Amino acid sequence: MNGESQAAVAVVGAGSIGVAWAIVFARGGHDVRLQDPDAGRREQAPAEIAQRLDALAAAGLLGEAPGALAKRITLHADLGEALAGVAHVQENAPERLEIKQELFERFARLAPPDAVLASSSSAITASSFAPADSARSRCLVVHPGNPPFLIPVVELVPAPFTADPVVAQCRERLRRCGMRPVLVAREVEGFVFNRLQGAMLREAYCLVRDGVIGVEDLDTVVRDGLGLRWAVIGPFETADLNTRGGVASHALKMGPAYARMGAERGQHDPWTESLVARVAAERRARLPLERWQARVEWRDRALMALVAAKQSFAPVEPEEGT
Ligand SMILES: NC(=O)c1ccc[n+]([C@@H]2O[C@H](COP(=O)([O-])OP(=O)(O)OC[C@H]3O[C@@H](n4cnc5c(N)ncnc54)[C@H](O)[C@@H]3O)[C@@H](O)[C@H]2O)c1
């Protein structure tokens, strides 16, 4: 995050995600042109932004005064006016193919010829909405978690025709706004965030359906178990740190059981030796086994800080806090 002056950005669509992106880009020092054809949304958005900025400041998460950030965001009805002179367009219209196709046609005509043209699309790929002309080399999906001013990870999903320097420029801009961009190398439905979320939700529904566990207890397993750990380390690092000898040793011990659980659900994707070797090689490059114990201790300290933070705000029964 920085308060330095950056190139102007257009945020198209001022719904939940558009308003949130406006905050992210303003926080990164960009002047933001927030555009929406709906007069009601243009009227409501400034108060929503002010409320969120005040809440972020109260939580100590803003480097500047809320008023200074709010001043960088202007509301626009006219698309051409919003796009004039911008370096980046972030589209947040409803998740409908024909709307995105029409908007990207208009971006290609109205935005500067070197502007990055990005969509927050949850599932529609750039291959399906990008225009047929040369502007398509500047199109990609930039998929945030909700809300992006709190969830730093953002998926960059280029189409096969998206130019590499466009992806690189986009990644750098988002990084400077305090985001954690990750590259999704191929266009797959659901990208990665929602595929992982979907894998867990599919199993959760099956377990509830089969009477293995109740809904609240399942949420407790994730909230006070898996999710707590995942807030500091991902699933590969979890496997790596849970077993002496690291992820290769984990796969040897646990792989057959996980393969049986997958087969029970009709899935046949065994962790082959070569796949495990690839994952293990990446893990060992990041964490040589000599440093494994120190990292386990770091994980525990990180969990202690998280547990303490949760105790300071989370009631035993979550509903009480809402
Ligand atoms: N809500 C989420 O959790 C989430 C998370 C990640 C990505 N997304 C994606 O972000 C996009 C926006 O989702 P949302 O939840 O903010 O939707 P939303 O319904 O809250 O907002 C959509 C906004 O787009 C405006 N709009 C309609 N037609 C338009 C047009 N032609 N040009 C410009 N604006 C137009 C609407 O007036 C509305 O303000 C979708 O593609 C969605 O899949 C949503």
PDB file of C-alpha atoms and ligand atoms in Angstrom, residues 11-19 21 35-39 41-42 79 91-96 99-100 102-103 106-107 119-124 142-148 194, ligand 1:
ATOM      1  CA  VAL A  11     -13.875   0.925 -11.885  1.00  0.00           C
ATOM      2  CA  VAL A  12     -16.943   0.017 -13.928  1.00  0.00           C
ATOM      3  CA  GLY A  13     -20.015  -1.102 -11.973  1.00  0.00           C
ATOM      4  CA  ALA A  14     -20.514   0.309  -8.461  1.00  0.00           C
ATOM      5  CA  GLY A  15     -22.078  -2.715  -6.741  1.00  0.00           C
ATOM      6  CA  SER A  16     -20.487  -4.695  -3.889  1.00  0.00           C
ATOM      7  CA  ILE A  17     -17.261  -5.513  -5.707  1.00  0.00           C
ATOM      8  CA  GLY A  18     -16.920  -2.225  -7.613  1.00  0.00           C
ATOM      9  CA  VAL A  19     -17.180  -0.156  -4.417  1.00  0.00           C
ATOM     10  CA  TRP A  21     -12.180  -2.158  -5.675  1.00  0.00           C
ATOM     11  CA  GLN A  35     -18.903   4.364 -13.135  1.00  0.00           C
ATOM     12  CA  ASP A  36     -22.411   2.904 -12.956  1.00  0.00           C
ATOM     13  CA  PRO A  37     -25.421   3.476 -15.234  1.00  0.00           C
ATOM     14  CA  ASP A  38     -27.778   3.192 -12.243  1.00  0.00           C
ATOM     15  CA  ALA A  39     -28.394   6.615 -10.656  1.00  0.00           C
ATOM     16  CA  ARG A  41     -26.042   3.159  -7.095  1.00  0.00           C
ATOM     17  CA  ARG A  42     -24.168   6.386  -7.894  1.00  0.00           C
ATOM     18  CA  LEU A  79     -18.472   5.430 -19.548  1.00  0.00           C
ATOM     19  CA  GLU A  91     -15.102  -4.208 -14.721  1.00  0.00           C
ATOM     20  CA  ASN A  92     -17.663  -5.284 -12.077  1.00  0.00           C
ATOM     21  CA  ALA A  93     -20.974  -5.490 -13.914  1.00  0.00           C
ATOM     22  CA  PRO A  94     -23.351  -8.431 -13.289  1.00  0.00           C
ATOM     23  CA  GLU A  95     -22.026 -11.919 -14.103  1.00  0.00           C
ATOM     24  CA  ARG A  96     -23.731 -12.187 -17.508  1.00  0.00           C
ATOM     25  CA  ILE A  99     -23.118  -7.636 -20.543  1.00  0.00           C
ATOM     26  CA  LYS A 100     -19.381  -8.334 -20.290  1.00  0.00           C
ATOM     27  CA  GLU A 102     -20.754  -5.462 -24.740  1.00  0.00           C
ATOM     28  CA  LEU A 103     -18.732  -3.635 -22.103  1.00  0.00           C
ATOM     29  CA  ARG A 106     -16.893  -0.421 -25.552  1.00  0.00           C
ATOM     30  CA  PHE A 107     -13.699  -0.442 -23.471  1.00  0.00           C
ATOM     31  CA  SER A 119     -12.874  -8.158 -15.340  1.00  0.00           C
ATOM     32  CA  SER A 120     -13.746  -9.203 -11.782  1.00  0.00           C
ATOM     33  CA  SER A 121     -15.721 -12.098 -13.309  1.00  0.00           C
ATOM     34  CA  SER A 122     -16.236 -15.047 -10.959  1.00  0.00           C
ATOM     35  CA  ALA A 123     -16.481 -17.645 -13.722  1.00  0.00           C
ATOM     36  CA  ILE A 124     -16.701 -16.137 -17.227  1.00  0.00           C
ATOM     37  CA  VAL A 142      -8.682 -10.193 -12.248  1.00  0.00           C
ATOM     38  CA  HIS A 143     -10.830 -12.123  -9.785  1.00  0.00           C
ATOM     39  CA  PRO A 144     -10.898 -10.859  -6.186  1.00  0.00           C
ATOM     40  CA  GLY A 145     -12.127 -12.423  -2.985  1.00  0.00           C
ATOM     41  CA  ASN A 146     -14.967 -10.486  -1.363  1.00  0.00           C
ATOM     42  CA  PRO A 147     -14.239  -7.837  -0.152  1.00  0.00           C
ATOM     43  CA  PRO A 148     -10.929  -7.153  -1.888  1.00  0.00           C
ATOM     44  CA  ASN A 194     -13.670 -21.320  -6.205  1.00  0.00           C
TER      45      ASN A 194
HETATM   46  N1  LIG B   1     -20.056 -10.668  -4.856  1.00  0.00           N
HETATM   47  C1  LIG B   1     -18.999 -11.465  -4.792  1.00  0.00           C
HETATM   48  O1  LIG B   1     -18.762 -12.174  -3.801  1.00  0.00           O
HETATM   49  C2  LIG B   1     -18.017 -11.501  -5.943  1.00  0.00           C
HETATM   50  C3  LIG B   1     -16.690 -11.951  -5.709  1.00  0.00           C
HETATM   51  C4  LIG B   1     -15.782 -11.916  -6.771  1.00  0.00           C
HETATM   52  C5  LIG B   1     -16.205 -11.516  -8.038  1.00  0.00           C
HETATM   53  N2  LIG B   1     -17.502 -11.105  -8.234  1.00  0.00           N
HETATM   54  C6  LIG B   1     -17.897 -10.683  -9.585  1.00  0.00           C
HETATM   55  O2  LIG B   1     -17.895  -9.259  -9.617  1.00  0.00           O
HETATM   56  C7  LIG B   1     -18.883  -8.809 -10.558  1.00  0.00           C
HETATM   57  C8  LIG B   1     -19.835  -7.858  -9.853  1.00  0.00           C
HETATM   58  O3  LIG B   1     -20.469  -8.542  -8.779  1.00  0.00           O
HETATM   59  P1  LIG B   1     -21.206  -7.752  -7.571  1.00  0.00           P
HETATM   60  O4  LIG B   1     -21.426  -8.770  -6.504  1.00  0.00           O
HETATM   61  O5  LIG B   1     -20.488  -6.496  -7.262  1.00  0.00           O
HETATM   62  O6  LIG B   1     -22.610  -7.415  -8.281  1.00  0.00           O
HETATM   63  P2  LIG B   1     -23.657  -6.279  -7.886  1.00  0.00           P
HETATM   64  O7  LIG B   1     -24.975  -6.746  -8.383  1.00  0.00           O
HETATM   65  O8  LIG B   1     -23.506  -5.893  -6.437  1.00  0.00           O
HETATM   66  O9  LIG B   1     -23.189  -5.013  -8.758  1.00  0.00           O
HETATM   67  C9  LIG B   1     -23.276  -4.948 -10.161  1.00  0.00           C
HETATM   68  C10 LIG B   1     -23.278  -3.469 -10.550  1.00  0.00           C
HETATM   69  O10 LIG B   1     -23.137  -3.368 -11.957  1.00  0.00           O
HETATM   70  C11 LIG B   1     -23.962  -2.313 -12.401  1.00  0.00           C
HETATM   71  N3  LIG B   1     -24.205  -2.500 -13.837  1.00  0.00           N
HETATM   72  C12 LIG B   1     -25.204  -3.155 -14.458  1.00  0.00           C
HETATM   73  N4  LIG B   1     -25.052  -3.065 -15.799  1.00  0.00           N
HETATM   74  C13 LIG B   1     -23.927  -2.336 -16.008  1.00  0.00           C
HETATM   75  C14 LIG B   1     -23.253  -1.886 -17.176  1.00  0.00           C
HETATM   76  N5  LIG B   1     -23.695  -2.193 -18.405  1.00  0.00           N
HETATM   77  N6  LIG B   1     -22.155  -1.120 -17.017  1.00  0.00           N
HETATM   78  C15 LIG B   1     -21.679  -0.807 -15.785  1.00  0.00           C
HETATM   79  N7  LIG B   1     -22.282  -1.216 -14.655  1.00  0.00           N
HETATM   80  C16 LIG B   1     -23.378  -1.974 -14.756  1.00  0.00           C
HETATM   81  C17 LIG B   1     -25.204  -2.411 -11.528  1.00  0.00           C
HETATM   82  O11 LIG B   1     -25.932  -1.180 -11.531  1.00  0.00           O
HETATM   83  C18 LIG B   1     -24.590  -2.751 -10.178  1.00  0.00           C
HETATM   84  O12 LIG B   1     -24.291  -1.570  -9.437  1.00  0.00           O
HETATM   85  C19 LIG B   1     -19.548 -10.087 -11.107  1.00  0.00           C
HETATM   86  O13 LIG B   1     -18.917 -10.471 -12.291  1.00  0.00           O
HETATM   87  C20 LIG B   1     -19.292 -11.085  -9.998  1.00  0.00           C
HETATM   88  O14 LIG B   1     -19.333 -12.421 -10.449  1.00  0.00           O
HETATM   89  C21 LIG B   1     -18.409 -11.082  -7.213  1.00  0.00           C
END
